[in-house]
mmCIF file of C-alpha atoms in Angstrom:
data_model
loop_
_atom_site.group_PDB
_atom_site.id
_atom_site.type_symbol
_atom_site.label_atom_id
_atom_site.label_comp_id
_atom_site.label_asym_id
_atom_site.label_seq_id
_atom_site.Cartn_x
_atom_site.Cartn_y
_atom_site.Cartn_z
ATOM 1 C CA GLU A 474 -2.835 20.491 -0.275
ATOM 2 C CA ALA A 475 -4.693 18.564 2.148
ATOM 3 C CA GLY A 476 -3.918 14.863 2.326
ATOM 4 C CA VAL A 477 -6.135 11.535 2.843
ATOM 5 C CA ALA A 478 -8.109 11.989 5.810
ATOM 6 C CA GLN A 479 -9.503 8.928 7.949
ATOM 7 C CA SER A 480 -11.420 8.486 10.868
ATOM 8 C CA PRO A 481 -11.470 7.185 13.662
ATOM 9 C CA ARG A 482 -7.665 6.753 14.228
ATOM 10 C CA TYR A 483 -8.406 3.908 16.952
ATOM 11 C CA LYS A 484 -11.184 1.613 17.517
ATOM 12 C CA ILE A 485 -11.705 -1.324 19.862
ATOM 13 C CA ILE A 486 -14.731 -3.333 19.764
ATOM 14 C CA GLU A 487 -15.841 -6.870 20.718
ATOM 15 C CA LYS A 488 -16.300 -9.665 18.264
ATOM 16 C CA ARG A 489 -19.618 -9.693 16.575
ATOM 17 C CA GLN A 490 -19.896 -6.072 16.997
ATOM 18 C CA SER A 491 -20.170 -3.918 13.946
ATOM 19 C CA VAL A 492 -17.753 -0.831 13.169
ATOM 20 C CA ALA A 493 -17.452 1.788 10.468
ATOM 21 C CA PHE A 494 -14.449 3.640 9.012
ATOM 22 C CA TRP A 495 -14.700 6.801 6.946
ATOM 23 C CA CYS A 496 -12.385 8.115 4.373
ATOM 24 C CA ASN A 497 -12.130 11.624 2.654
ATOM 25 C CA PRO A 498 -9.687 11.296 -0.170
ATOM 26 C CA ILE A 499 -7.710 14.240 -1.949
ATOM 27 C CA SER A 500 -9.718 16.576 -4.041
ATOM 28 C CA GLY A 501 -9.873 15.560 -7.473
ATOM 29 C CA HIS A 502 -8.717 12.055 -7.097
ATOM 30 C CA ALA A 503 -10.835 9.694 -9.149
ATOM 31 C CA THR A 504 -9.705 6.399 -7.479
ATOM 32 C CA LEU A 505 -9.966 5.401 -4.051
ATOM 33 C CA TYR A 506 -8.559 2.351 -2.262
ATOM 34 C CA TRP A 507 -9.229 0.574 1.067
ATOM 35 C CA TYR A 508 -6.574 -1.609 2.253
ATOM 36 C CA GLN A 509 -6.330 -4.041 5.218
ATOM 37 C CA GLN A 510 -2.632 -4.278 6.630
ATOM 38 C CA ILE A 511 -2.177 -7.083 9.403
ATOM 39 C CA LEU A 512 0.647 -6.505 11.678
ATOM 40 C CA GLY A 513 3.889 -7.612 9.888
ATOM 41 C CA GLN A 514 2.271 -8.044 6.513
ATOM 42 C CA GLY A 515 1.944 -5.602 3.358
ATOM 43 C CA PRO A 516 -1.334 -3.848 2.592
ATOM 44 C CA LYS A 517 -3.898 -6.120 1.176
ATOM 45 C CA LEU A 518 -6.262 -4.435 -1.231
ATOM 46 C CA LEU A 519 -9.966 -4.947 -0.062
ATOM 47 C CA ILE A 520 -11.699 -2.672 -2.647
ATOM 48 C CA GLN A 521 -10.720 -0.022 -5.179
ATOM 49 C CA PHE A 522 -13.386 2.458 -6.450
ATOM 50 C CA GLN A 523 -13.087 4.727 -9.589
ATOM 51 C CA ASN A 524 -15.268 7.629 -9.200
ATOM 52 C CA ASN A 525 -18.385 5.923 -7.735
ATOM 53 C CA GLY A 526 -18.123 2.712 -9.130
ATOM 54 C CA VAL A 527 -16.147 -0.722 -8.058
ATOM 55 C CA VAL A 528 -13.061 -1.571 -9.892
ATOM 56 C CA ASP A 529 -12.195 -4.327 -8.014
ATOM 57 C CA ASP A 530 -13.405 -6.036 -4.628
ATOM 58 C CA SER A 531 -12.161 -9.639 -5.365
ATOM 59 C CA GLN A 532 -10.500 -9.766 -1.941
ATOM 60 C CA LEU A 533 -13.306 -8.149 0.114
ATOM 61 C CA PRO A 534 -14.943 -10.531 2.542
ATOM 62 C CA LYS A 535 -18.563 -9.708 1.152
ATOM 63 C CA ASP A 536 -20.219 -11.659 4.013
ATOM 64 C CA ARG A 537 -19.295 -9.375 6.514
ATOM 65 C CA PHE A 538 -17.440 -6.233 4.862
ATOM 66 C CA SER A 539 -19.081 -3.779 2.703
ATOM 67 C CA ALA A 540 -18.015 -0.477 1.184
ATOM 68 C CA GLU A 541 -19.751 2.452 -0.541
ATOM 69 C CA ARG A 542 -18.574 5.866 -2.150
ATOM 70 C CA LEU A 543 -21.297 8.003 -2.634
ATOM 71 C CA LYS A 544 -21.165 10.912 -5.186
ATOM 72 C CA GLY A 545 -17.420 9.528 -5.842
ATOM 73 C CA VAL A 546 -15.956 11.425 -3.003
ATOM 74 C CA ASP A 547 -16.010 10.127 0.490
ATOM 75 C CA SER A 548 -16.133 6.620 1.308
ATOM 76 C CA THR A 549 -17.143 4.213 4.229
ATOM 77 C CA LEU A 550 -15.939 0.623 4.980
ATOM 78 C CA LYS A 551 -18.021 -1.343 7.210
ATOM 79 C CA ILE A 552 -17.619 -4.743 9.274
ATOM 80 C CA GLN A 553 -20.473 -6.520 10.316
ATOM 81 C CA PRO A 554 -20.118 -8.694 12.426
ATOM 82 C CA ALA A 555 -16.344 -8.451 13.259
ATOM 83 C CA LYS A 556 -14.080 -11.425 14.003
ATOM 84 C CA LEU A 557 -10.896 -11.601 16.059
ATOM 85 C CA GLU A 558 -8.901 -11.991 12.889
ATOM 86 C CA ASP A 559 -10.129 -8.385 11.513
ATOM 87 C CA SER A 560 -7.833 -6.888 14.011
ATOM 88 C CA ALA A 561 -5.580 -4.685 11.673
ATOM 89 C CA VAL A 562 -4.993 -1.382 10.292
ATOM 90 C CA TYR A 563 -7.447 -0.239 7.623
ATOM 91 C CA LEU A 564 -5.653 2.061 5.261
ATOM 92 C CA CYS A 565 -7.431 4.418 2.626
ATOM 93 C CA ALA A 566 -5.361 5.965 -0.321
ATOM 94 C CA SER A 567 -6.341 7.571 -3.345
ATOM 95 C CA SER A 568 -4.934 8.559 -6.608
ATOM 96 C CA LEU A 569 -5.554 10.681 -9.769
ATOM 97 C CA GLU A 570 -6.091 7.742 -11.971
ATOM 98 C CA ALA A 571 -9.206 7.841 -14.128
ATOM 99 C CA PRO A 572 -10.462 5.384 -16.681
ATOM 100 C CA GLY A 573 -7.844 4.554 -19.370
ATOM 101 C CA GLN A 574 -5.134 6.592 -17.402
ATOM 102 C CA GLY A 575 -2.325 5.632 -15.017
ATOM 103 C CA PRO A 576 -0.800 4.221 -13.095
ATOM 104 C CA TYR A 577 -0.383 7.043 -10.560
ATOM 105 C CA GLU A 578 1.099 7.440 -7.248
ATOM 106 C CA GLN A 579 -1.044 6.667 -4.373
ATOM 107 C CA TYR A 580 -1.511 8.658 -1.431
ATOM 108 C CA PHE A 581 -2.090 7.036 1.874
ATOM 109 C CA GLY A 582 -4.199 8.198 4.921
ATOM 110 C CA PRO A 583 -2.826 7.546 8.582
ATOM 111 C CA GLY A 584 -4.975 4.436 8.819
ATOM 112 C CA THR A 585 -7.397 3.457 11.376
ATOM 113 C CA ARG A 586 -6.214 0.751 13.920
ATOM 114 C CA LEU A 587 -8.793 -1.796 14.852
ATOM 115 C CA THR A 588 -8.798 -4.226 17.578
ATOM 116 C CA VAL A 589 -11.348 -6.784 18.194
ATOM 117 C CA THR A 590 -11.485 -8.493 21.470
ATOM 118 C CA GLY B 814 -2.155 -14.279 -9.856
ATOM 119 C CA ASP B 815 0.097 -11.230 -9.435
ATOM 120 C CA SER B 816 2.474 -11.332 -6.506
ATOM 121 C CA VAL B 817 5.407 -9.452 -4.950
ATOM 122 C CA THR B 818 7.919 -11.253 -2.959
ATOM 123 C CA GLN B 819 10.412 -9.191 -0.689
ATOM 124 C CA MET B 820 13.510 -10.331 1.460
ATOM 125 C CA GLU B 821 12.875 -10.872 5.133
ATOM 126 C CA GLY B 822 13.636 -8.299 7.512
ATOM 127 C CA PRO B 823 14.771 -6.845 9.688
ATOM 128 C CA VAL B 824 17.798 -5.730 7.727
ATOM 129 C CA THR B 825 20.288 -4.181 10.216
ATOM 130 C CA LEU B 826 22.994 -1.853 8.743
ATOM 131 C CA SER B 827 25.683 0.625 10.187
ATOM 132 C CA GLU B 828 25.312 4.146 8.884
ATOM 133 C CA GLU B 829 27.053 4.714 5.691
ATOM 134 C CA ALA B 830 26.658 0.996 4.689
ATOM 135 C CA PHE B 831 25.342 -0.036 1.200
ATOM 136 C CA LEU B 832 21.667 -1.346 1.045
ATOM 137 C CA THR B 833 20.269 -3.822 -1.113
ATOM 138 C CA ILE B 834 16.489 -4.715 -0.408
ATOM 139 C CA ASN B 835 15.528 -7.596 -2.972
ATOM 140 C CA CYS B 836 11.962 -7.604 -4.580
ATOM 141 C CA THR B 837 10.743 -10.125 -7.211
ATOM 142 C CA TYR B 838 7.464 -10.174 -8.936
ATOM 143 C CA THR B 839 5.118 -12.356 -10.938
ATOM 144 C CA ALA B 840 2.461 -10.824 -13.151
ATOM 145 C CA THR B 841 0.939 -11.001 -16.520
ATOM 146 C CA GLY B 842 1.772 -8.347 -18.820
ATOM 147 C CA TYR B 843 4.010 -5.334 -18.197
ATOM 148 C CA PRO B 844 3.244 -3.824 -14.754
ATOM 149 C CA SER B 845 4.370 -0.588 -13.248
ATOM 150 C CA LEU B 846 6.638 -1.099 -10.230
ATOM 151 C CA PHE B 847 6.870 0.981 -7.097
ATOM 152 C CA TRP B 848 8.751 1.188 -3.800
ATOM 153 C CA TYR B 849 6.830 2.804 -0.743
ATOM 154 C CA VAL B 850 8.218 3.649 2.428
ATOM 155 C CA GLN B 851 6.703 4.049 5.909
ATOM 156 C CA TYR B 852 8.647 5.877 8.527
ATOM 157 C CA PRO B 853 7.918 5.147 12.158
ATOM 158 C CA GLY B 854 4.594 6.704 13.061
ATOM 159 C CA GLU B 855 3.862 7.828 9.769
ATOM 160 C CA GLY B 856 1.581 6.551 6.498
ATOM 161 C CA LEU B 857 2.995 4.976 3.565
ATOM 162 C CA GLN B 858 4.285 7.308 0.750
ATOM 163 C CA LEU B 859 5.689 6.760 -2.618
ATOM 164 C CA LEU B 860 9.791 6.586 -2.659
ATOM 165 C CA LEU B 861 10.343 5.714 -6.313
ATOM 166 C CA LYS B 862 8.711 4.018 -9.516
ATOM 167 C CA ALA B 863 9.566 2.753 -12.844
ATOM 168 C CA THR B 864 6.788 2.033 -15.602
ATOM 169 C CA LYS B 865 8.778 -0.031 -18.026
ATOM 170 C CA ALA B 866 11.505 -2.489 -18.668
ATOM 171 C CA ASP B 867 15.068 -0.973 -18.012
ATOM 172 C CA ASP B 868 13.629 2.377 -16.449
ATOM 173 C CA LYS B 869 15.529 3.373 -13.298
ATOM 174 C CA GLY B 870 13.516 5.027 -10.562
ATOM 175 C CA SER B 871 15.458 7.224 -8.070
ATOM 176 C CA ASN B 872 14.540 9.437 -5.145
ATOM 177 C CA LYS B 873 16.449 10.603 -1.947
ATOM 178 C CA GLY B 874 19.518 8.667 -3.053
ATOM 179 C CA PHE B 875 17.574 5.481 -3.544
ATOM 180 C CA GLU B 876 17.504 3.531 -6.779
ATOM 181 C CA ALA B 877 15.788 0.585 -8.534
ATOM 182 C CA THR B 878 16.030 -0.791 -12.207
ATOM 183 C CA TYR B 879 13.136 -2.469 -13.574
ATOM 184 C CA ARG B 880 14.535 -5.749 -14.800
ATOM 185 C CA LYS B 881 12.043 -7.569 -16.968
ATOM 186 C CA GLU B 882 14.312 -10.679 -17.810
ATOM 187 C CA THR B 883 14.713 -11.335 -14.060
ATOM 188 C CA THR B 884 11.330 -9.868 -12.912
ATOM 189 C CA SER B 885 13.066 -7.932 -10.281
ATOM 190 C CA PHE B 886 13.076 -4.505 -8.934
ATOM 191 C CA HIS B 887 15.695 -4.405 -6.091
ATOM 192 C CA LEU B 888 16.085 -1.251 -3.899
ATOM 193 C CA GLU B 889 19.718 0.035 -3.461
ATOM 194 C CA LYS B 890 21.407 2.854 -1.579
ATOM 195 C CA GLY B 891 24.859 3.500 -1.742
ATOM 196 C CA SER B 892 25.212 5.028 1.923
ATOM 197 C CA VAL B 893 22.511 4.723 4.389
ATOM 198 C CA GLN B 894 21.757 7.199 7.270
ATOM 199 C CA VAL B 895 19.924 6.531 10.553
ATOM 200 C CA SER B 896 16.744 8.581 9.036
ATOM 201 C CA ASP B 897 16.328 5.910 6.586
ATOM 202 C CA SER B 898 15.057 3.528 9.255
ATOM 203 C CA ALA B 899 11.684 2.451 8.221
ATOM 204 C CA VAL B 900 9.672 -0.289 6.511
ATOM 205 C CA TYR B 901 9.961 -0.487 2.625
ATOM 206 C CA PHE B 902 7.202 -2.038 0.414
ATOM 207 C CA CYS B 903 7.537 -3.395 -3.189
ATOM 208 C CA ALA B 904 4.332 -3.087 -5.132
ATOM 209 C CA LEU B 905 3.151 -3.674 -8.661
ATOM 210 C CA ASN B 906 0.365 -2.177 -10.542
ATOM 211 C CA PRO B 907 -0.764 -4.371 -13.710
ATOM 212 C CA LEU B 908 -3.269 -3.330 -16.008
ATOM 213 C CA SER B 909 -6.356 -5.554 -15.469
ATOM 214 C CA GLY B 910 -9.724 -5.277 -17.158
ATOM 215 C CA GLY B 911 -8.675 -1.651 -18.289
ATOM 216 C CA SER B 912 -7.803 -0.472 -14.776
ATOM 217 C CA TYR B 913 -4.508 -0.891 -12.474
ATOM 218 C CA ILE B 914 -5.003 -3.084 -9.507
ATOM 219 C CA PRO B 915 -2.311 -2.730 -7.147
ATOM 220 C CA THR B 916 -0.562 -5.582 -5.306
ATOM 221 C CA PHE B 917 2.018 -4.974 -2.191
ATOM 222 C CA GLY B 918 4.876 -7.143 -0.614
ATOM 223 C CA ARG B 919 5.078 -7.862 3.003
ATOM 224 C CA GLY B 920 7.491 -5.148 3.659
ATOM 225 C CA THR B 921 11.172 -5.407 4.599
ATOM 226 C CA SER B 922 12.083 -3.421 7.925
ATOM 227 C CA LEU B 923 15.434 -1.592 7.594
ATOM 228 C CA ILE B 924 17.268 -0.511 10.873
ATOM 229 C CA VAL B 925 20.259 1.796 10.658
ATOM 230 C CA HIS B 926 22.647 2.151 13.436
ATOM 231 C CA PRO B 927 24.850 5.266 13.846
#
């Protein structure tokens, strides 16, 4: 079974530039998560999708971050414009959870390490 | 809101020593509790879980018991190995508005010396 795929693995940009990350979850997983993990801290949930609907985005800085999950499969997370404090690893995870079910194990991708200079 | 508090690391042990990593939580309702592990250079992966009070999760010699009265889910292992060196994350997954919304602790680094 293929795991959660993310790209790119590394990205270096200057502040005020924009960047996009892509995630392909495990086939058949209804729920997809984006996390921000700053060095030395635990993953912080940015947004959670179930199929192509948003379940929670209470911690997503909506003035600069956006995310979409078209057709309930792949997802992209965008930052525009980036700030120095956005330097972190961005993790994507997926799980089998469907409405009214769970909680199930989350499967994590390898992450994208973003450096903003 | 919901939160997880883990003991500060790093925890440094010799091989075959006993391990405890403390985890306490605050949450409304009855969340499911998880331990995830991140080995060097790898992604997070589930280590064990417990879904209700007094449940014990176990895997690879690690155990944790869901203690509702003390709101704790401490991770233990009787005899650690060098290969257990990793960062361990406690997480809870309470039901909110019909969906499970996960919250992670900050992680505890474990270093095991031969």
